[in-house]
GROMACS .gro file of C-alpha atoms in nm:
model
  455
    1MET     CA    1  -0.011   0.018   0.073
    2ALA     CA    2   0.127   0.345  -0.093
    3ASP     CA    3   0.242   0.620   0.194
    4TYR     CA    4   0.011   0.896   0.220
    5ASN     CA    5   0.314   1.111   0.236
    6ASP     CA    6   0.389   1.006  -0.135
    7HIS     CA    7   0.160   1.155  -0.294
    8ILE     CA    8   0.278   1.542  -0.355
    9VAL     CA    9   0.327   1.755  -0.618
   10VAL     CA   10   0.616   1.709  -0.838
   11ASN     CA   11   0.828   1.973  -0.905
   12THR     CA   12   0.987   1.906  -1.314
   13LYS     CA   13   1.258   2.190  -1.299
   14PRO     CA   14   1.624   2.018  -1.308
   15ARG     CA   15   1.742   2.011  -0.948
   16SER     CA   16   2.132   1.914  -0.775
   17LYS     CA   17   2.218   1.667  -0.621
   18LYS     CA   18   2.205   1.849  -0.248
   19GLY     CA   19   1.827   1.996  -0.400
   20GLU     CA   20   1.729   1.629  -0.428
   21ALA     CA   21   1.844   1.525  -0.067
   22ASP     CA   22   1.763   1.853   0.162
   23GLU     CA   23   1.417   1.729  -0.038
   24MET     CA   24   1.436   1.333   0.069
   25THR     CA   25   1.577   1.539   0.432
   26ASP     CA   26   1.241   1.669   0.417
   27LYS     CA   27   1.004   1.407   0.354
   28SER     CA   28   1.146   1.221   0.632
   29LYS     CA   29   1.142   1.452   0.883
   30LYS     CA   30   0.744   1.504   0.770
   31ARG     CA   31   0.694   1.119   0.837
   32LYS     CA   32   0.860   1.169   1.167
   33ALA     CA   33   0.657   1.397   1.293
   34SER     CA   34   0.338   1.230   1.101
   35ALA     CA   35   0.450   0.891   1.310
   36VAL     CA   36   0.437   1.073   1.624
   37VAL     CA   37   0.123   1.280   1.598
   38LEU     CA   38  -0.088   0.982   1.542
   39HIS     CA   39   0.027   0.804   1.796
   40GLN     CA   40  -0.037   1.045   2.022
   41ASN     CA   41  -0.387   1.102   1.898
   42SER     CA   42  -0.474   0.702   1.888
   43GLY     CA   43  -0.653   0.575   2.150
   44ASP     CA   44  -0.701   0.215   2.087
   45ASN     CA   45  -0.427   0.210   2.343
   46ALA     CA   46  -0.535   0.455   2.570
   47SER     CA   47  -0.707   0.468   2.919
   48PRO     CA   48  -1.079   0.476   2.968
   49ALA     CA   49  -1.031   0.677   3.211
   50LYS     CA   50  -0.800   0.893   3.005
   51LYS     CA   51  -1.022   0.899   2.698
   52ARG     CA   52  -1.281   1.042   2.931
   53LYS     CA   53  -1.052   1.317   3.030
   54SER     CA   54  -0.971   1.380   2.658
   55ASP     CA   55  -1.359   1.424   2.574
   56VAL     CA   56  -1.386   1.624   2.848
   57GLN     CA   57  -1.153   1.860   2.778
   58ALA     CA   58  -1.284   1.822   2.382
   59GLN     CA   59  -1.631   1.996   2.502
   60GLN     CA   60  -1.413   2.225   2.711
   61ASP     CA   61  -1.300   2.394   2.436
   62VAL     CA   62  -1.544   2.360   2.211
   63ASP     CA   63  -1.760   2.559   2.475
   64ILE     CA   64  -1.468   2.803   2.439
   65ASP     CA   65  -1.545   3.109   2.140
   66THR     CA   66  -1.194   3.230   2.074
   67SER     CA   67  -1.305   3.396   1.735
   68LYS     CA   68  -1.439   3.755   1.886
   69PRO     CA   69  -1.289   3.980   2.142
   70THR     CA   70  -1.505   3.873   2.452
   71ALA     CA   71  -1.363   4.096   2.735
   72ILE     CA   72  -1.619   4.363   2.737
   73PHE     CA   73  -1.621   4.590   3.000
   74LYS     CA   74  -1.897   4.488   3.237
   75PRO     CA   75  -2.066   4.797   3.465
   76THR     CA   76  -2.066   4.743   3.883
   77ASN     CA   77  -2.202   5.025   4.103
   78GLY     CA   78  -2.174   5.405   4.027
   79ARG     CA   79  -1.847   5.544   4.073
   80ASP     CA   80  -1.737   5.866   4.168
   81TRP     CA   81  -1.331   5.815   4.196
   82THR     CA   82  -1.128   5.900   3.861
   83VAL     CA   83  -0.823   5.899   3.738
   84THR     CA   84  -0.622   6.153   3.567
   85ILE     CA   85  -0.294   6.103   3.393
   86ALA     CA   86  -0.103   6.413   3.298
   87LEU     CA   87   0.203   6.467   3.085
   88PRO     CA   88   0.345   6.735   2.883
   89GLY     CA   89   0.354   6.747   2.448
   90SER     CA   90   0.731   6.823   2.442
   91TRP     CA   91   0.803   6.408   2.436
   92THR     CA   92   0.646   6.412   2.052
   93LEU     CA   93   0.977   6.572   1.977
   94ASN     CA   94   1.157   6.281   1.980
   95ALA     CA   95   1.002   6.171   1.632
   96LYS     CA   96   1.099   6.307   1.321
   97LYS     CA   97   0.835   6.170   1.175
   98PRO     CA   98   0.435   6.301   1.192
   99ASP     CA   99   0.268   5.924   1.153
  100HIS     CA  100   0.577   5.800   1.388
  101LYS     CA  101   0.388   6.083   1.635
  102THR     CA  102   0.098   5.952   1.586
  103ILE     CA  103   0.184   5.590   1.664
  104GLN     CA  104   0.303   5.753   2.003
  105VAL     CA  105  -0.019   5.930   2.086
  106GLY     CA  106  -0.180   5.637   1.982
  107ARG     CA  107   0.006   5.431   2.250
  108ILE     CA  108  -0.038   5.703   2.558
  109ALA     CA  109  -0.456   5.711   2.425
  110ARG     CA  110  -0.496   5.327   2.393
  111ALA     CA  111  -0.301   5.280   2.766
  112ALA     CA  112  -0.578   5.511   2.903
  113ALA     CA  113  -0.880   5.285   2.706
  114VAL     CA  114  -0.745   5.024   2.862
  115PHE     CA  115  -0.667   5.109   3.212
  116CYS     CA  116  -1.005   5.319   3.251
  117VAL     CA  117  -0.820   5.678   3.283
  118ASP     CA  118  -1.085   5.930   3.267
  119GLU     CA  119  -0.841   6.242   3.247
  120ILE     CA  120  -0.613   6.333   3.045
  121VAL     CA  121  -0.415   6.700   3.101
  122VAL     CA  122  -0.167   6.808   2.852
  123PHE     CA  123   0.090   7.049   3.028
  124ASP     CA  124   0.333   7.331   2.938
  125ASP     CA  125   0.700   7.112   3.047
  126ASP     CA  126   0.842   7.531   2.955
  127PRO     CA  127   0.587   7.819   2.963
  128GLY     CA  128   0.866   8.053   2.962
  129ASN     CA  129   1.035   7.991   2.717
  130VAL     CA  130   1.040   7.918   2.337
  131ASP     CA  131   1.286   7.733   2.152
  132PRO     CA  132   1.407   7.878   1.857
  133ARG     CA  133   1.500   7.506   1.769
  134VAL     CA  134   1.084   7.398   1.763
  135VAL     CA  135   0.974   7.689   1.666
  136ASP     CA  136   1.088   7.879   1.383
  137PRO     CA  137   1.170   8.228   1.381
  138LYS     CA  138   0.913   8.363   1.171
  139TYR     CA  139   0.686   8.316   1.422
  140ILE     CA  140   0.868   8.466   1.695
  141ARG     CA  141   0.992   8.769   1.498
  142GLN     CA  142   0.868   9.085   1.631
  143GLY     CA  143   0.757   9.365   1.397
  144ARG     CA  144   0.889   9.781   1.450
  145GLY     CA  145   0.668   9.870   1.692
  146LYS     CA  146   0.522   9.632   1.849
  147LEU     CA  147   0.521   9.452   2.157
  148GLU     CA  148   0.716   9.138   2.271
  149LYS     CA  149   0.475   8.850   2.196
  150SER     CA  150   0.432   8.627   2.434
  151LYS     CA  151   0.444   8.192   2.417
  152GLN     CA  152   0.058   8.151   2.362
  153ASP     CA  153   0.113   8.442   2.109
  154ILE     CA  154   0.357   8.297   1.946
  155LEU     CA  155   0.205   7.940   1.967
  156ASP     CA  156  -0.198   8.099   1.815
  157SER     CA  157   0.020   8.233   1.499
  158ILE     CA  158   0.201   7.871   1.395
  159LEU     CA  159   0.046   7.736   1.108
  160GLU     CA  160  -0.138   7.418   1.079
  161GLU     CA  161   0.052   7.251   0.844
  162ASP     CA  162   0.354   7.331   1.101
  163GLU     CA  163   0.147   7.255   1.419
  164ALA     CA  164   0.246   6.878   1.464
  165TRP     CA  165   0.613   7.004   1.463
  166GLN     CA  166   0.620   7.301   1.644
  167ASN     CA  167   0.355   7.315   1.867
  168PRO     CA  168   0.341   6.961   2.024
  169ASP     CA  169   0.064   7.013   2.360
  170GLN     CA  170  -0.169   7.144   2.107
  171PHE     CA  171  -0.095   6.872   1.901
  172LEU     CA  172  -0.078   6.574   2.145
  173TYR     CA  173  -0.384   6.701   2.273
  174HIS     CA  174  -0.584   6.746   1.915
  175LEU     CA  175  -0.509   6.346   1.872
  176LEU     CA  176  -0.583   6.259   2.184
  177SER     CA  177  -0.951   6.383   2.161
  178PHE     CA  178  -0.977   6.214   1.861
  179ALA     CA  179  -0.914   5.919   1.926
  180GLU     CA  180  -1.186   5.915   2.244
  181CYS     CA  181  -1.411   6.065   2.013
  182PRO     CA  182  -1.670   5.751   1.823
  183PRO     CA  183  -1.585   5.678   1.531
  184HIS     CA  184  -1.926   5.728   1.419
  185LEU     CA  185  -1.948   6.110   1.534
  186ARG     CA  186  -1.625   6.236   1.418
  187TYR     CA  187  -1.667   6.270   1.034
  188ASP     CA  188  -2.023   6.343   0.899
  189ARG     CA  189  -1.909   6.363   0.530
  190GLU     CA  190  -2.277   6.429   0.408
  191ASP     CA  191  -2.270   6.711   0.645
  192PRO     CA  192  -1.982   6.813   0.761
  193ARG     CA  193  -2.106   7.043   0.926
  194LEU     CA  194  -2.226   6.820   1.169
  195SER     CA  195  -1.846   6.635   1.214
  196ILE     CA  196  -1.649   6.683   1.552
  197PHE     CA  197  -1.321   6.706   1.406
  198LYS     CA  198  -1.262   6.916   1.065
  199GLU     CA  199  -1.008   6.836   0.841
  200HIS     CA  200  -0.713   6.946   0.984
  201GLN     CA  201  -0.333   6.805   0.905
  202ASN     CA  202  -0.286   6.708   1.244
  203LEU     CA  203  -0.512   6.407   1.197
  204LYS     CA  204  -0.362   6.325   0.819
  205TRP     CA  205  -0.190   5.995   0.953
  206VAL     CA  206  -0.506   5.927   1.193
  207GLY     CA  207  -0.508   5.565   1.038
  208ASN     CA  208  -0.212   5.487   1.211
  209LEU     CA  209  -0.398   5.534   1.567
  210PRO     CA  210  -0.521   5.156   1.719
  211SER     CA  211  -0.887   5.129   1.770
  212MET     CA  212  -0.996   5.262   2.097
  213ASP     CA  213  -1.291   5.016   2.150
  214MET     CA  214  -1.431   5.188   2.483
  215PRO     CA  215  -1.771   5.132   2.617
  216HIS     CA  216  -1.878   5.396   2.406
  217HIS     CA  217  -1.756   5.322   2.096
  218LEU     CA  218  -2.086   5.163   2.059
  219ARG     CA  219  -2.162   4.858   1.727
  220SER     CA  220  -2.460   4.961   1.555
  221HIS     CA  221  -2.594   4.631   1.707
  222GLU     CA  222  -2.487   4.742   2.036
  223TRP     CA  223  -2.786   4.890   2.281
  224CYS     CA  224  -2.651   5.095   2.569
  225GLN     CA  225  -2.841   5.307   2.811
  226TYR     CA  226  -2.646   5.543   2.727
  227ARG     CA  227  -2.518   5.697   2.393
  228GLU     CA  228  -2.279   5.996   2.268
  229GLY     CA  229  -2.439   6.207   2.023
  230VAL     CA  230  -2.368   6.541   1.812
  231VAL     CA  231  -2.701   6.796   1.804
  232LEU     CA  232  -2.860   6.841   1.461
  233GLY     CA  233  -3.037   7.105   1.574
  234PRO     CA  234  -3.358   7.202   1.689
  235ALA     CA  235  -3.678   7.011   1.704
  236PRO     CA  236  -4.033   7.004   1.712
  237SER     CA  237  -4.249   6.951   2.040
  238PRO     CA  238  -4.366   6.568   1.990
  239LEU     CA  239  -4.688   6.714   2.166
  240SER     CA  240  -4.886   6.775   1.798
  241SER     CA  241  -5.155   7.004   1.962
  242THR     CA  242  -5.233   7.170   2.368
  243PRO     CA  243  -5.516   7.040   2.525
  244LYS     CA  244  -5.765   7.360   2.611
  245GLY     CA  245  -5.736   7.480   3.001
  246LYS     CA  246  -5.331   7.436   2.972
  247LYS     CA  247  -5.051   7.634   2.867
  248SER     CA  248  -4.828   7.507   2.520
  249ASP     CA  249  -4.513   7.299   2.614
  250GLU     CA  250  -4.282   7.604   2.628
  251GLN     CA  251  -3.965   7.342   2.667
  252GLY     CA  252  -3.713   7.344   2.391
  253TYR     CA  253  -3.580   7.010   2.223
  254ALA     CA  254  -3.301   6.896   1.922
  255TYR     CA  255  -3.246   6.644   1.807
  256VAL     CA  256  -2.901   6.432   1.827
  257LYS     CA  257  -2.754   6.189   1.589
  258CYS     CA  258  -2.623   5.960   1.830
  259GLY     CA  259  -2.588   5.599   1.628
  260LEU     CA  260  -2.959   5.508   1.628
  261PRO     CA  261  -3.118   5.474   1.251
  262TYR     CA  262  -3.274   5.835   1.303
  263PRO     CA  263  -3.174   6.065   1.527
  264VAL     CA  264  -3.376   6.118   1.860
  265ARG     CA  265  -3.570   6.400   2.004
  266VAL     CA  266  -3.396   6.536   2.376
  267PRO     CA  267  -3.547   6.814   2.578
  268VAL     CA  268  -3.295   7.092   2.615
  269PRO     CA  269  -3.277   7.417   2.859
  270PRO     CA  270  -3.323   7.763   2.758
  271GLU     CA  271  -2.969   7.850   2.892
  272PRO     CA  272  -2.691   7.774   2.769
  273PRO     CA  273  -2.749   7.795   2.460
  274ILE     CA  274  -2.726   7.402   2.199
  275GLU     CA  275  -2.552   7.484   1.886
  276GLU     CA  276  -2.567   7.300   1.657
  277GLY     CA  277  -2.225   7.008   1.620
  278MET     CA  278  -2.238   7.022   1.948
  279ARG     CA  279  -2.148   6.678   2.106
  280THR     CA  280  -2.359   6.552   2.434
  281THR     CA  281  -2.392   6.243   2.640
  282VAL     CA  282  -2.791   6.089   2.593
  283ARG     CA  283  -2.989   5.893   2.848
  284PHE     CA  284  -3.274   5.687   2.735
  285ALA     CA  285  -3.521   5.643   3.054
  286LYS     CA  286  -3.526   5.288   3.019
  287ALA     CA  287  -3.174   5.028   3.098
  288ASP     CA  288  -3.380   4.741   2.811
  289ALA     CA  289  -3.364   4.819   2.452
  290PRO     CA  290  -3.714   4.842   2.298
  291SER     CA  291  -3.875   4.599   2.165
  292SER     CA  292  -3.832   4.751   1.798
  293TRP     CA  293  -3.433   4.710   1.856
  294PRO     CA  294  -3.249   4.698   1.629
  295GLN     CA  295  -3.519   4.775   1.344
  296MET     CA  296  -3.660   5.077   1.498
  297SER     CA  297  -3.887   5.325   1.263
  298GLN     CA  298  -3.786   5.723   1.249
  299ALA     CA  299  -4.125   5.728   1.499
  300ASP     CA  300  -3.990   5.487   1.731
  301CYS     CA  301  -3.668   5.670   1.711
  302GLU     CA  302  -3.817   6.038   1.794
  303ASN     CA  303  -4.070   5.913   2.074
  304ILE     CA  304  -3.806   5.736   2.253
  305GLU     CA  305  -3.799   5.882   2.614
  306ALA     CA  306  -3.419   6.083   2.690
  307ILE     CA  307  -3.285   6.354   2.798
  308ALA     CA  308  -2.931   6.502   2.713
  309CYS     CA  309  -2.695   6.501   3.045
  310PRO     CA  310  -2.300   6.537   3.155
  311SER     CA  311  -2.048   6.270   2.987
  312SER     CA  312  -1.958   6.183   3.352
  313LEU     CA  313  -2.337   6.050   3.445
  314PRO     CA  314  -2.256   5.716   3.274
  315ARG     CA  315  -1.943   5.685   3.561
  316GLU     CA  316  -2.094   5.814   3.889
  317GLU     CA  317  -2.468   5.626   3.771
  318SER     CA  318  -2.394   5.277   3.624
  319GLY     CA  319  -2.014   5.260   3.698
  320TYR     CA  320  -1.932   5.260   3.323
  321TYR     CA  321  -1.620   5.362   3.190
  322TRP     CA  322  -1.734   5.632   2.932
  323GLY     CA  323  -1.381   5.740   2.763
  324TYR     CA  324  -1.161   6.036   2.912
  325THR     CA  325  -1.176   6.439   2.841
  326VAL     CA  326  -0.889   6.609   2.772
  327ARG     CA  327  -0.756   6.891   2.950
  328ARG     CA  328  -0.503   7.148   2.812
  329ALA     CA  329  -0.293   7.356   3.120
  330ALA     CA  330   0.000   7.669   3.022
  331SER     CA  331   0.184   7.523   3.303
  332LEU     CA  332   0.281   7.250   3.563
  333SER     CA  333   0.102   7.463   3.834
  334SER     CA  334  -0.189   7.496   3.574
  335VAL     CA  335  -0.245   7.114   3.621
  336PHE     CA  336  -0.334   7.139   3.979
  337SER     CA  337  -0.506   7.474   4.016
  338GLU     CA  338  -0.713   7.445   3.744
  339CYS     CA  339  -0.846   7.131   3.834
  340GLU     CA  340  -1.213   7.025   3.744
  341TYR     CA  341  -1.319   6.830   4.057
  342PRO     CA  342  -1.441   7.066   4.361
  343ASN     CA  343  -1.203   6.968   4.622
  344GLY     CA  344  -0.880   6.913   4.363
  345TYR     CA  345  -0.690   6.567   4.304
  346ASP     CA  346  -0.699   6.464   4.641
  347TYR     CA  347  -0.365   6.233   4.638
  348THR     CA  348  -0.073   6.277   4.368
  349ILE     CA  349   0.257   6.119   4.228
  350GLY     CA  350   0.512   6.229   4.037
  351THR     CA  351   0.725   5.968   3.811
  352SER     CA  352   1.149   6.015   3.815
  353GLU     CA  353   1.407   5.744   3.845
  354ARG     CA  354   1.544   5.923   4.129
  355GLY     CA  355   1.217   5.813   4.310
  356VAL     CA  356   1.156   5.540   4.524
  357PRO     CA  357   1.012   5.176   4.436
  358VAL     CA  358   0.646   5.213   4.278
  359HIS     CA  359   0.560   4.916   4.486
  360SER     CA  360   0.688   5.039   4.765
  361ILE     CA  361   0.370   5.313   4.822
  362LEU     CA  362   0.077   5.099   4.799
  363PRO     CA  363  -0.089   4.994   5.041
  364GLY     CA  364   0.015   4.652   5.204
  365ALA     CA  365   0.387   4.671   5.088
  366THR     CA  366   0.680   4.604   5.338
  367THR     CA  367   0.877   4.815   5.227
  368SER     CA  368   0.896   5.185   5.397
  369CYS     CA  369   0.899   5.500   5.208
  370SER     CA  370   1.111   5.758   5.185
  371GLN     CA  371   1.029   6.097   5.386
  372ASN     CA  372   0.930   6.276   5.028
  373SER     CA  373   0.686   5.973   4.950
  374THR     CA  374   0.356   5.908   5.157
  375LYS     CA  375   0.206   5.558   5.183
  376ALA     CA  376  -0.107   5.510   4.895
  377PRO     CA  377  -0.444   5.530   5.096
  378ASP     CA  378  -0.675   5.260   5.040
  379SER     CA  379  -0.908   5.449   4.869
  380PHE     CA  380  -0.923   5.789   4.738
  381LYS     CA  381  -1.135   6.049   4.517
  382HIS     CA  382  -0.942   6.198   4.251
  383LEU     CA  383  -0.593   6.022   4.193
  384LEU     CA  384  -0.353   6.258   4.004
  385ILE     CA  385   0.004   6.061   3.834
  386VAL     CA  386   0.226   6.333   3.667
  387PHE     CA  387   0.503   6.202   3.370
  388GLY     CA  388   0.781   6.431   3.233
  389GLY     CA  389   0.884   6.466   2.907
  390VAL     CA  390   1.209   6.321   2.753
  391ALA     CA  391   1.411   6.552   3.068
  392GLY     CA  392   1.244   6.425   3.320
  393LEU     CA  393   0.994   6.590   3.558
  394GLU     CA  394   1.222   6.751   3.726
  395PRO     CA  395   1.321   7.064   3.425
  396ALA     CA  396   0.911   7.093   3.474
  397VAL     CA  397   0.945   7.200   3.811
  398ALA     CA  398   1.231   7.366   3.727
  399ASN     CA  399   1.067   7.631   3.452
  400ASP     CA  400   0.738   7.679   3.644
  401PRO     CA  401   0.737   8.046   3.773
  402GLU     CA  402   0.450   7.993   3.975
  403LEU     CA  403   0.655   7.681   4.206
  404VAL     CA  404   0.948   7.849   4.168
  405LYS     CA  405   0.820   8.164   4.304
  406LYS     CA  406   0.754   7.842   4.604
  407GLY     CA  407   1.099   7.766   4.672
  408LEU     CA  408   1.077   7.458   4.406
  409GLY     CA  409   1.353   7.329   4.179
  410LYS     CA  410   1.503   7.012   4.055
  411SER     CA  411   1.601   6.931   4.377
  412THR     CA  412   1.310   6.970   4.552
  413ALA     CA  413   1.044   6.849   4.263
  414SER     CA  414   0.916   6.555   4.475
  415SER     CA  415   0.795   6.791   4.779
  416LEU     CA  416   0.511   6.900   4.526
  417PHE     CA  417   0.348   6.539   4.576
  418ASP     CA  418   0.222   6.307   4.777
  419ALA     CA  419   0.444   6.052   4.624
  420TRP     CA  420   0.755   6.057   4.394
  421VAL     CA  421   0.834   5.728   4.236
  422ASN     CA  422   1.081   5.506   3.991
  423LEU     CA  423   0.837   5.258   3.784
  424VAL     CA  424   1.134   5.068   3.646
  425PRO     CA  425   1.426   5.079   3.925
  426ARG     CA  426   1.737   4.884   3.817
  427GLN     CA  427   1.567   4.983   3.398
  428GLY     CA  428   1.785   4.801   3.192
  429SER     CA  429   1.760   5.072   2.923
  430ARG     CA  430   1.956   5.414   2.987
  431THR     CA  431   1.588   5.614   2.955
  432ILE     CA  432   1.185   5.487   2.974
  433ARG     CA  433   1.018   5.658   2.713
  434THR     CA  434   0.685   5.812   2.826
  435GLU     CA  435   0.457   5.642   2.677
  436GLU     CA  436   0.641   5.298   2.816
  437ALA     CA  437   0.632   5.498   3.148
  438VAL     CA  438   0.269   5.520   3.104
  439GLU     CA  439   0.142   5.211   3.013
  440ILE     CA  440   0.414   5.081   3.274
  441GLY     CA  441   0.258   5.342   3.538
  442LEU     CA  442  -0.082   5.249   3.521
  443CYS     CA  443  -0.008   4.877   3.510
  444ALA     CA  444   0.176   4.879   3.832
  445LEU     CA  445  -0.095   5.062   3.986
  446LYS     CA  446  -0.401   4.882   3.849
  447PRO     CA  447  -0.423   4.601   4.150
  448TRP     CA  448  -0.462   4.903   4.449
  449ILE     CA  449  -0.681   5.115   4.175
  450ASP     CA  450  -0.908   4.821   4.142
  451GLY     CA  451  -0.953   4.769   4.462
  452LEU     CA  452  -1.182   5.076   4.529
  453TYR     CA  453  -1.362   4.841   4.272
  454GLU     CA  454  -1.464   4.662   4.530
  455GLN     CA  455  -1.511   4.888   4.833
   0.00000   0.00000   0.00000
């Protein structure tokens, strides 16, 4: 009987003796490998116990569907605590090509999404100086008789095509905001006026950004009680007529496009005015999908009960991770002074290779902290983690006029934070890049942060 390995495709091209020898060796290897596999899978000599174990394992393998991702975010209880990261845009200057810059920013956005960061602050780590090696002198030069330009005036004058290289804070802010926005809201090709983002040189290479796949980036077939939408314009009142004896409905309404087959109608207050193209979060009255979902008619969409709400409501009310907000800060001190939370950040962490090992500050750590770091509390309301640029976080402290007035400098930068940590003690590489530091830092702190879900 012919061996099944003999049924092979014959190459009619003349071969050398060496080629024939190699083929014989390959065929020999194939036969040996096949023989081993057949022997291992043969059930003739296997014991009944092994057969039963094999059958159970096979059934378990069938039950596990690996054809698509299954790690869908599952909200628990509402949470009022948040995680914020802050970093300068100057670290993007290391990349010389805009597509490489975009890839680096994508790593920050992706890390924020994976580790459920609620806020990203982009700060200027040298607010008092304009580096002529970064900003073209044509933007810095003064006209005759004109007052000296401030740094902000100079940055505002930089043309769109130069932002990626000469205004790194704005470039980072722009791309982080784009990555967080649900894809169906970024561009409206039918009506560009309703696009959250307009065509811009900074966004030319966004095809290099990874998918964020956050809970509010819903697929067309997925239902959620909350959705992100964009205001299309005013909508008529759902009441077609007013019964006698009742005042007319003075409540205003607007149409919002939020990923359903048709826009939904939501009530809007008279102040502040709701403008066309504004982004808003929509909350439906019922958590369960309507009976007509997903084949909803225009009447179904217009009459579904919904309201416009703050983007923080899905987190506060139901515990969803609902993406991150992005904020610009003119300096490191502004990260603290312009915090939007009423009582500010209640625990702050600065990162530096001169800090204590990050694990030493976590609750339950057996090692003691230095005098410049305090142990992390069991819980917090608003956590802030600050990362430095290419030269580290110390220069950002020394370059901040407000912090200098308080007597802070490079050697005393650690006193600005509750904890001053080294993310990678005994690092093998000479430097830890900012995008790497963000990933490593969030990963190291995740077990501590996750403990708040259980409280």
